[in-house]
Amino acid sequence: MPSLRVPAPLRRRPVPVLLAVAVALVLLGVVLWAPATRGQERLTGSVTLSTGVPSGVYARYGPLLQTQLARDAPDLDITLRGSAGSVENIERLISGEADFAIATADSLASYQAAGGKDADRLLACARLYDDYMQLVVRADSPVQRAADLAGLRVGVGQDQSGVQLVTRELLEAAGLDMDRDITAVRQGINTTPTMLEAGRIDAFFWSGGLPTSAVEQLSAHTGIRLVPLGDLVPALRSEGGSYRDYYRAAVLPPDAYPDVAGSQVIDTVAVANLLVTTDRVDAAVAEQITRSVINGRDRIGSQVHAAQRVDLRTAIYTQPLPLHPGARGYYRSAKS
């Protein structure tokens, strides 16, 4: 009996093999597609971050966070705006001029205590690092403690800065009135080091992360000292005011400014910095900004040493503000 022959057009691979290939291709597509969709959506648009004065830590931190965000979310642009500091940054958040800003915990608590407009709309993404109060004088200055500033020309920080807020409190704790007992020079870290060097002021206050480049640069070519402020902590706490609860005793380590004459451990006062936003910001955007803050810690910290303090375990402690829902979502996913 003649054998049956299958016509050439019908010679195909068995159906099960074709099905297996198809399934494999589909699965491969899922694997290739998943990294772009797993986690967060691809964000577009732009946000504004209000930072601080030139040569301050806020102003240095901003561009580095901008670079990190460009790696993490290339279609989300971040515009940076310099400012006088924490107080102005809070005002910009409330007015809608900024979507994110850096501000100290005491300035935020002070705004809340004063019944500031829309204070309940302020939310936090992360605790960043601590600011350390630094009272800088020339090495040959007779000033040994804050009370010795009476009658002198003192840089107290720009108006609308967090520096000026805490400086006023420190002077009060030392028994001095900023408006009557000293000549208050309302200038910030971008100008006060050169003014001290030129003899136009006798001292200046600064509140910033360690080390602050402007103080570091001044110490490299001018003999300066850092005046202890730790003795003022008990008086700060006893004066009342909810925002004073955010001041804590701290020390300036000797290696913060190795070129400072007679460098040693200096007792001082510290306050936390927060990355702040409002309830107007979309949760996905807040989540991504928070992710970039944590992801960029080492990269940013290599340029701004204070940023090395940013830590997933402590970033959630953002008192006096609650976390933004987007930030909270990030921390939950990071711990899972």
mmCIF file of C-alpha atoms in Angstrom:
data_model
loop_
_atom_site.group_PDB
_atom_site.id
_atom_site.type_symbol
_atom_site.label_atom_id
_atom_site.label_comp_id
_atom_site.label_asym_id
_atom_site.label_seq_id
_atom_site.Cartn_x
_atom_site.Cartn_y
_atom_site.Cartn_z
ATOM 1 C CA MET A 1 0.000 0.000 0.000
ATOM 2 C CA PRO A 2 1.507 3.364 -1.004
ATOM 3 C CA SER A 3 2.526 5.592 1.913
ATOM 4 C CA LEU A 4 0.739 8.872 2.562
ATOM 5 C CA ARG A 5 2.756 12.055 1.992
ATOM 6 C CA VAL A 6 2.001 15.321 3.741
ATOM 7 C CA PRO A 7 1.934 18.207 1.283
ATOM 8 C CA ALA A 8 4.828 20.664 1.717
ATOM 9 C CA PRO A 9 2.688 23.640 2.794
ATOM 10 C CA LEU A 10 1.355 21.653 5.738
ATOM 11 C CA ARG A 11 4.783 20.754 7.126
ATOM 12 C CA ARG A 12 4.951 22.867 10.302
ATOM 13 C CA ARG A 13 6.303 22.562 13.812
ATOM 14 C CA PRO A 14 3.986 20.824 16.213
ATOM 15 C CA VAL A 15 1.529 23.199 17.870
ATOM 16 C CA PRO A 16 2.856 22.619 21.416
ATOM 17 C CA VAL A 17 6.308 23.879 20.361
ATOM 18 C CA LEU A 18 4.856 27.011 18.782
ATOM 19 C CA LEU A 19 2.809 27.640 21.895
ATOM 20 C CA ALA A 20 5.866 27.290 24.107
ATOM 21 C CA VAL A 21 7.807 29.761 21.970
ATOM 22 C CA ALA A 22 4.950 32.234 22.082
ATOM 23 C CA VAL A 23 4.644 31.984 25.844
ATOM 24 C CA ALA A 24 8.410 32.438 26.216
ATOM 25 C CA LEU A 25 8.321 35.592 24.086
ATOM 26 C CA VAL A 26 5.464 37.008 26.087
ATOM 27 C CA LEU A 27 7.252 36.305 29.343
ATOM 28 C CA LEU A 28 10.436 37.875 28.001
ATOM 29 C CA GLY A 29 8.458 40.949 27.094
ATOM 30 C CA VAL A 30 7.089 41.156 30.593
ATOM 31 C CA VAL A 31 10.578 40.889 32.070
ATOM 32 C CA LEU A 32 11.945 43.585 29.763
ATOM 33 C CA TRP A 33 8.983 45.856 30.407
ATOM 34 C CA ALA A 34 8.797 45.338 34.159
ATOM 35 C CA PRO A 35 11.735 47.546 35.237
ATOM 36 C CA ALA A 36 10.121 50.546 33.596
ATOM 37 C CA THR A 37 6.810 50.004 35.303
ATOM 38 C CA ARG A 38 7.595 48.273 38.581
ATOM 39 C CA GLY A 39 7.646 50.651 41.551
ATOM 40 C CA GLN A 40 6.630 54.110 40.375
ATOM 41 C CA GLU A 41 5.149 55.621 37.259
ATOM 42 C CA ARG A 42 7.361 57.543 34.843
ATOM 43 C CA LEU A 43 7.042 61.115 36.082
ATOM 44 C CA THR A 44 7.046 64.218 33.940
ATOM 45 C CA GLY A 45 6.745 67.917 34.625
ATOM 46 C CA SER A 46 8.695 70.238 36.904
ATOM 47 C CA VAL A 47 8.949 71.183 40.569
ATOM 48 C CA THR A 48 10.693 74.023 42.390
ATOM 49 C CA LEU A 49 13.029 73.579 45.366
ATOM 50 C CA SER A 50 13.787 76.622 47.530
ATOM 51 C CA THR A 51 17.277 76.340 49.047
ATOM 52 C CA GLY A 52 19.318 79.043 50.803
ATOM 53 C CA VAL A 53 22.098 81.623 50.628
ATOM 54 C CA PRO A 54 25.160 81.159 48.415
ATOM 55 C CA SER A 55 27.968 79.212 50.149
ATOM 56 C CA GLY A 56 25.490 77.805 52.683
ATOM 57 C CA VAL A 57 24.796 74.077 52.906
ATOM 58 C CA TYR A 58 21.225 74.405 51.565
ATOM 59 C CA ALA A 59 22.531 76.019 48.380
ATOM 60 C CA ARG A 60 25.140 73.287 47.921
ATOM 61 C CA TYR A 61 22.690 70.478 48.644
ATOM 62 C CA GLY A 62 20.146 71.643 46.050
ATOM 63 C CA PRO A 63 22.202 71.102 42.849
ATOM 64 C CA LEU A 64 23.371 67.696 44.057
ATOM 65 C CA LEU A 65 19.797 66.579 44.700
ATOM 66 C CA GLN A 66 18.926 67.959 41.263
ATOM 67 C CA THR A 67 21.624 65.750 39.720
ATOM 68 C CA GLN A 68 20.400 62.700 41.622
ATOM 69 C CA LEU A 69 16.837 63.299 40.477
ATOM 70 C CA ALA A 70 18.043 63.523 36.869
ATOM 71 C CA ARG A 71 19.373 59.963 37.256
ATOM 72 C CA ASP A 72 16.278 58.615 39.003
ATOM 73 C CA ALA A 73 13.500 60.436 37.124
ATOM 74 C CA PRO A 74 14.966 62.087 34.012
ATOM 75 C CA ASP A 75 11.628 63.474 32.832
ATOM 76 C CA LEU A 76 10.943 65.293 36.096
ATOM 77 C CA ASP A 77 12.735 68.631 36.163
ATOM 78 C CA ILE A 78 13.659 70.433 39.364
ATOM 79 C CA THR A 79 14.231 74.181 39.407
ATOM 80 C CA LEU A 80 16.335 75.633 42.221
ATOM 81 C CA ARG A 81 15.700 79.000 43.879
ATOM 82 C CA GLY A 82 18.075 80.590 46.354
ATOM 83 C CA SER A 83 16.590 82.200 49.444
ATOM 84 C CA ALA A 84 17.428 83.900 52.734
ATOM 85 C CA GLY A 85 16.788 80.580 54.485
ATOM 86 C CA SER A 86 14.178 78.653 56.443
ATOM 87 C CA VAL A 87 11.663 81.416 57.141
ATOM 88 C CA GLU A 88 11.495 82.554 53.525
ATOM 89 C CA ASN A 89 11.369 78.935 52.380
ATOM 90 C CA ILE A 90 8.269 78.313 54.505
ATOM 91 C CA GLU A 91 6.606 81.403 53.058
ATOM 92 C CA ARG A 92 7.328 80.207 49.533
ATOM 93 C CA LEU A 93 5.776 76.820 50.237
ATOM 94 C CA ILE A 94 2.627 78.405 51.618
ATOM 95 C CA SER A 95 2.311 80.851 48.710
ATOM 96 C CA GLY A 96 2.902 78.142 46.110
ATOM 97 C CA GLU A 97 6.147 79.712 44.850
ATOM 98 C CA ALA A 98 7.967 76.498 45.786
ATOM 99 C CA ASP A 99 6.936 72.852 45.860
ATOM 100 C CA PHE A 100 9.765 71.703 48.128
ATOM 101 C CA ALA A 101 12.112 73.488 50.503
ATOM 102 C CA ILE A 102 14.619 72.874 53.265
ATOM 103 C CA ALA A 103 13.768 74.330 56.669
ATOM 104 C CA THR A 104 14.778 73.856 60.283
ATOM 105 C CA ALA A 105 12.441 72.161 62.732
ATOM 106 C CA ASP A 106 12.408 75.187 65.051
ATOM 107 C CA SER A 107 11.381 77.581 62.271
ATOM 108 C CA LEU A 108 8.526 75.252 61.309
ATOM 109 C CA ALA A 109 7.391 74.898 64.919
ATOM 110 C CA SER A 110 7.611 78.665 65.352
ATOM 111 C CA TYR A 111 5.414 79.184 62.270
ATOM 112 C CA GLN A 112 2.871 76.738 63.669
ATOM 113 C CA ALA A 113 2.932 78.333 67.136
ATOM 114 C CA ALA A 114 2.313 81.764 65.623
ATOM 115 C CA GLY A 115 -0.779 80.483 63.820
ATOM 116 C CA GLY A 116 0.844 80.933 60.417
ATOM 117 C CA LYS A 117 -1.434 80.832 57.392
ATOM 118 C CA ASP A 118 -2.128 77.283 56.146
ATOM 119 C CA ALA A 119 0.375 75.827 58.602
ATOM 120 C CA ASP A 120 -1.604 72.586 58.560
ATOM 121 C CA ARG A 121 -0.818 72.159 54.855
ATOM 122 C CA LEU A 122 2.900 71.753 55.525
ATOM 123 C CA LEU A 123 4.170 68.166 55.289
ATOM 124 C CA ALA A 124 7.619 66.588 55.391
ATOM 125 C CA CYS A 125 9.485 64.177 53.144
ATOM 126 C CA ALA A 126 12.581 63.518 55.230
ATOM 127 C CA ARG A 127 14.731 64.572 58.110
ATOM 128 C CA LEU A 128 18.003 65.476 56.432
ATOM 129 C CA TYR A 129 20.803 66.489 58.788
ATOM 130 C CA ASP A 130 21.392 68.728 61.804
ATOM 131 C CA ASP A 131 22.413 72.368 61.717
ATOM 132 C CA TYR A 132 25.020 73.333 64.302
ATOM 133 C CA MET A 133 25.078 76.848 65.740
ATOM 134 C CA GLN A 134 28.477 78.419 65.201
ATOM 135 C CA LEU A 135 29.564 81.688 66.824
ATOM 136 C CA VAL A 136 32.706 82.746 64.975
ATOM 137 C CA VAL A 137 35.199 85.381 66.195
ATOM 138 C CA ARG A 138 38.772 86.266 65.357
ATOM 139 C CA ALA A 139 41.373 84.229 67.236
ATOM 140 C CA ASP A 140 42.459 87.267 69.269
ATOM 141 C CA SER A 141 38.901 88.321 70.186
ATOM 142 C CA PRO A 142 38.112 88.853 73.886
ATOM 143 C CA VAL A 143 34.737 87.118 73.408
ATOM 144 C CA GLN A 144 34.675 83.869 75.368
ATOM 145 C CA ARG A 145 30.916 83.376 75.678
ATOM 146 C CA ALA A 146 27.783 84.786 74.078
ATOM 147 C CA ALA A 147 27.206 87.317 76.886
ATOM 148 C CA ASP A 148 30.504 88.994 75.911
ATOM 149 C CA LEU A 149 28.924 90.193 72.653
ATOM 150 C CA ALA A 150 27.282 93.148 74.409
ATOM 151 C CA GLY A 151 28.048 96.365 72.545
ATOM 152 C CA LEU A 152 29.722 94.581 69.609
ATOM 153 C CA ARG A 153 28.926 94.398 65.888
ATOM 154 C CA VAL A 154 27.493 90.937 65.302
ATOM 155 C CA GLY A 155 26.336 89.200 62.122
ATOM 156 C CA VAL A 156 22.969 87.703 63.026
ATOM 157 C CA GLY A 157 21.854 86.260 59.686
ATOM 158 C CA GLN A 158 19.605 87.660 57.020
ATOM 159 C CA ASP A 159 16.014 88.625 57.664
ATOM 160 C CA GLN A 160 13.734 85.628 56.978
ATOM 161 C CA SER A 161 16.513 83.198 57.805
ATOM 162 C CA GLY A 162 16.469 80.422 60.352
ATOM 163 C CA VAL A 163 19.879 81.684 61.526
ATOM 164 C CA GLN A 164 18.361 84.929 62.726
ATOM 165 C CA LEU A 165 15.540 83.102 64.513
ATOM 166 C CA VAL A 166 17.851 80.939 66.610
ATOM 167 C CA THR A 167 20.385 83.764 67.077
ATOM 168 C CA ARG A 168 17.735 85.918 68.718
ATOM 169 C CA GLU A 169 16.870 83.039 71.051
ATOM 170 C CA LEU A 170 20.504 82.360 71.941
ATOM 171 C CA LEU A 171 21.170 86.016 72.699
ATOM 172 C CA GLU A 172 18.072 86.152 74.891
ATOM 173 C CA ALA A 173 19.270 83.054 76.738
ATOM 174 C CA ALA A 174 22.576 84.899 77.277
ATOM 175 C CA GLY A 175 20.729 87.902 78.726
ATOM 176 C CA LEU A 176 21.025 90.086 75.628
ATOM 177 C CA ASP A 177 18.414 91.725 73.437
ATOM 178 C CA MET A 178 19.320 91.480 69.758
ATOM 179 C CA ASP A 179 17.777 94.849 68.958
ATOM 180 C CA ARG A 180 19.267 96.820 71.877
ATOM 181 C CA ASP A 181 22.362 95.196 73.342
ATOM 182 C CA ILE A 182 24.381 94.559 70.185
ATOM 183 C CA THR A 183 24.761 96.180 66.795
ATOM 184 C CA ALA A 184 22.911 93.573 64.756
ATOM 185 C CA VAL A 185 24.319 93.203 61.241
ATOM 186 C CA ARG A 186 21.615 91.434 59.260
ATOM 187 C CA GLN A 187 23.869 89.607 56.829
ATOM 188 C CA GLY A 188 24.317 85.929 56.048
ATOM 189 C CA ILE A 189 27.116 83.443 55.525
ATOM 190 C CA ASN A 190 27.737 84.695 51.985
ATOM 191 C CA THR A 191 29.098 88.017 53.350
ATOM 192 C CA THR A 192 29.855 87.770 57.092
ATOM 193 C CA PRO A 193 33.142 85.811 56.802
ATOM 194 C CA THR A 194 34.704 88.524 54.627
ATOM 195 C CA MET A 195 33.273 91.213 56.916
ATOM 196 C CA LEU A 196 34.900 89.542 59.943
ATOM 197 C CA GLU A 197 38.190 89.228 58.089
ATOM 198 C CA ALA A 198 38.083 92.921 57.150
ATOM 199 C CA GLY A 199 37.266 94.004 60.693
ATOM 200 C CA ARG A 200 33.812 95.343 59.793
ATOM 201 C CA ILE A 201 32.128 93.081 62.356
ATOM 202 C CA ASP A 202 33.369 91.531 65.592
ATOM 203 C CA ALA A 203 31.573 88.189 65.374
ATOM 204 C CA PHE A 204 28.932 86.329 63.431
ATOM 205 C CA PHE A 205 26.437 83.575 64.063
ATOM 206 C CA TRP A 206 25.817 80.792 61.593
ATOM 207 C CA SER A 207 23.589 77.739 61.706
ATOM 208 C CA GLY A 208 24.622 75.053 59.235
ATOM 209 C CA GLY A 209 25.815 71.539 58.597
ATOM 210 C CA LEU A 210 29.408 70.545 59.299
ATOM 211 C CA PRO A 211 31.634 71.653 57.861
ATOM 212 C CA THR A 212 30.245 74.829 56.301
ATOM 213 C CA SER A 213 32.490 75.696 53.365
ATOM 214 C CA ALA A 214 32.475 79.457 54.011
ATOM 215 C CA VAL A 215 33.743 78.966 57.589
ATOM 216 C CA GLU A 216 36.212 76.356 56.366
ATOM 217 C CA GLN A 217 37.611 78.738 53.749
ATOM 218 C CA LEU A 218 37.827 81.602 56.252
ATOM 219 C CA SER A 219 39.768 79.438 58.702
ATOM 220 C CA ALA A 220 42.295 78.537 56.006
ATOM 221 C CA HIS A 221 43.659 82.088 55.806
ATOM 222 C CA THR A 222 42.387 83.918 58.915
ATOM 223 C CA GLY A 223 42.856 83.032 62.564
ATOM 224 C CA ILE A 224 39.396 82.378 64.017
ATOM 225 C CA ARG A 225 37.813 80.706 67.037
ATOM 226 C CA LEU A 226 34.446 79.099 67.688
ATOM 227 C CA VAL A 227 32.795 80.301 70.892
ATOM 228 C CA PRO A 228 31.002 77.653 73.017
ATOM 229 C CA LEU A 229 27.218 77.973 73.204
ATOM 230 C CA GLY A 230 26.288 74.802 75.075
ATOM 231 C CA ASP A 231 25.898 76.675 78.372
ATOM 232 C CA LEU A 232 22.797 78.368 76.909
ATOM 233 C CA VAL A 233 20.794 75.156 76.458
ATOM 234 C CA PRO A 234 19.206 75.135 79.951
ATOM 235 C CA ALA A 235 18.069 78.752 79.539
ATOM 236 C CA LEU A 236 16.723 78.018 76.068
ATOM 237 C CA ARG A 237 14.610 75.184 77.431
ATOM 238 C CA SER A 238 13.375 77.146 80.447
ATOM 239 C CA GLU A 239 12.113 80.110 78.422
ATOM 240 C CA GLY A 240 9.158 78.151 77.050
ATOM 241 C CA GLY A 241 7.848 78.136 73.501
ATOM 242 C CA SER A 242 7.150 74.905 71.683
ATOM 243 C CA TYR A 243 9.795 75.506 69.013
ATOM 244 C CA ARG A 244 12.575 75.662 71.633
ATOM 245 C CA ASP A 245 12.008 71.969 72.239
ATOM 246 C CA TYR A 246 13.783 71.354 68.942
ATOM 247 C CA TYR A 247 17.109 72.731 70.165
ATOM 248 C CA ARG A 248 19.443 70.137 71.617
ATOM 249 C CA ALA A 249 22.903 70.115 73.115
ATOM 250 C CA ALA A 250 25.594 69.063 70.652
ATOM 251 C CA VAL A 251 29.330 69.295 70.084
ATOM 252 C CA LEU A 252 31.446 70.627 67.252
ATOM 253 C CA PRO A 253 34.156 67.981 66.800
ATOM 254 C CA PRO A 254 37.778 69.151 66.373
ATOM 255 C CA ASP A 255 37.971 67.754 62.854
ATOM 256 C CA ALA A 256 35.043 69.896 61.646
ATOM 257 C CA TYR A 257 37.482 72.776 61.032
ATOM 258 C CA PRO A 258 41.061 71.492 61.425
ATOM 259 C CA ASP A 259 42.532 74.919 60.636
ATOM 260 C CA VAL A 260 40.766 76.692 63.500
ATOM 261 C CA ALA A 261 43.328 77.898 66.048
ATOM 262 C CA GLY A 262 43.319 75.730 69.160
ATOM 263 C CA SER A 263 40.685 73.473 67.591
ATOM 264 C CA GLN A 264 38.955 71.393 70.229
ATOM 265 C CA VAL A 265 35.533 69.998 71.087
ATOM 266 C CA ILE A 266 33.103 72.933 71.361
ATOM 267 C CA ASP A 267 29.741 72.616 73.105
ATOM 268 C CA THR A 268 26.960 74.130 71.055
ATOM 269 C CA VAL A 269 23.303 73.844 70.015
ATOM 270 C CA ALA A 270 21.889 71.826 67.111
ATOM 271 C CA VAL A 271 18.538 71.671 65.316
ATOM 272 C CA ALA A 272 17.273 69.292 62.632
ATOM 273 C CA ASN A 273 16.723 70.218 58.981
ATOM 274 C CA LEU A 274 13.733 68.822 57.122
ATOM 275 C CA LEU A 275 12.837 68.496 53.458
ATOM 276 C CA VAL A 276 9.383 70.073 53.422
ATOM 277 C CA THR A 277 6.488 70.185 50.977
ATOM 278 C CA THR A 278 2.725 70.728 51.092
ATOM 279 C CA ASP A 279 -0.445 68.739 50.538
ATOM 280 C CA ARG A 280 -0.691 70.289 47.060
ATOM 281 C CA VAL A 281 2.138 68.056 45.813
ATOM 282 C CA ASP A 282 1.153 64.792 44.156
ATOM 283 C CA ALA A 283 1.975 61.641 46.125
ATOM 284 C CA ALA A 284 3.990 60.110 43.274
ATOM 285 C CA VAL A 285 6.189 63.210 43.048
ATOM 286 C CA ALA A 286 6.757 63.349 46.799
ATOM 287 C CA GLU A 287 7.607 59.641 46.777
ATOM 288 C CA GLN A 288 10.185 60.112 44.026
ATOM 289 C CA ILE A 289 11.835 63.121 45.653
ATOM 290 C CA THR A 290 12.088 61.176 48.907
ATOM 291 C CA ARG A 291 13.543 58.173 47.080
ATOM 292 C CA SER A 292 16.176 60.374 45.447
ATOM 293 C CA VAL A 293 17.133 61.908 48.801
ATOM 294 C CA ILE A 294 17.830 58.433 50.211
ATOM 295 C CA ASN A 295 19.350 57.004 47.027
ATOM 296 C CA GLY A 296 21.679 59.973 46.686
ATOM 297 C CA ARG A 297 22.996 60.013 50.237
ATOM 298 C CA ASP A 298 26.476 58.707 49.446
ATOM 299 C CA ARG A 299 26.837 60.644 46.207
ATOM 300 C CA ILE A 300 25.609 63.897 47.740
ATOM 301 C CA GLY A 301 27.451 63.235 50.989
ATOM 302 C CA SER A 302 30.764 62.985 49.153
ATOM 303 C CA GLN A 303 30.346 66.683 48.289
ATOM 304 C CA VAL A 304 28.298 67.932 51.249
ATOM 305 C CA HIS A 305 29.504 66.033 54.298
ATOM 306 C CA ALA A 306 26.445 66.934 56.366
ATOM 307 C CA ALA A 307 24.323 64.884 53.940
ATOM 308 C CA GLN A 308 26.083 61.718 55.078
ATOM 309 C CA ARG A 309 23.784 61.936 58.106
ATOM 310 C CA VAL A 310 20.720 61.219 55.958
ATOM 311 C CA ASP A 311 19.585 57.755 56.948
ATOM 312 C CA LEU A 312 16.555 55.630 56.132
ATOM 313 C CA ARG A 313 16.080 54.795 59.818
ATOM 314 C CA THR A 314 16.025 58.405 61.024
ATOM 315 C CA ALA A 315 14.589 60.183 57.974
ATOM 316 C CA ILE A 316 11.041 59.423 59.125
ATOM 317 C CA TYR A 317 11.391 61.499 62.314
ATOM 318 C CA THR A 318 10.129 64.761 60.892
ATOM 319 C CA GLN A 319 8.554 66.462 63.913
ATOM 320 C CA PRO A 320 6.862 68.912 64.054
ATOM 321 C CA LEU A 321 5.429 67.905 60.666
ATOM 322 C CA PRO A 322 3.695 64.684 59.624
ATOM 323 C CA LEU A 323 5.009 62.802 56.627
ATOM 324 C CA HIS A 324 3.542 63.455 53.199
ATOM 325 C CA PRO A 325 1.551 60.367 52.067
ATOM 326 C CA GLY A 326 3.944 59.913 49.155
ATOM 327 C CA ALA A 327 6.966 59.924 51.446
ATOM 328 C CA ARG A 328 5.222 57.532 53.809
ATOM 329 C CA GLY A 329 4.552 55.204 50.880
ATOM 330 C CA TYR A 330 8.224 55.233 49.958
ATOM 331 C CA TYR A 331 9.393 54.357 53.480
ATOM 332 C CA ARG A 332 6.900 51.505 53.691
ATOM 333 C CA SER A 333 8.072 50.061 50.373
ATOM 334 C CA ALA A 334 11.736 50.501 51.328
ATOM 335 C CA LYS A 335 11.246 48.476 54.496
ATOM 336 C CA SER A 336 9.259 45.680 52.866
#
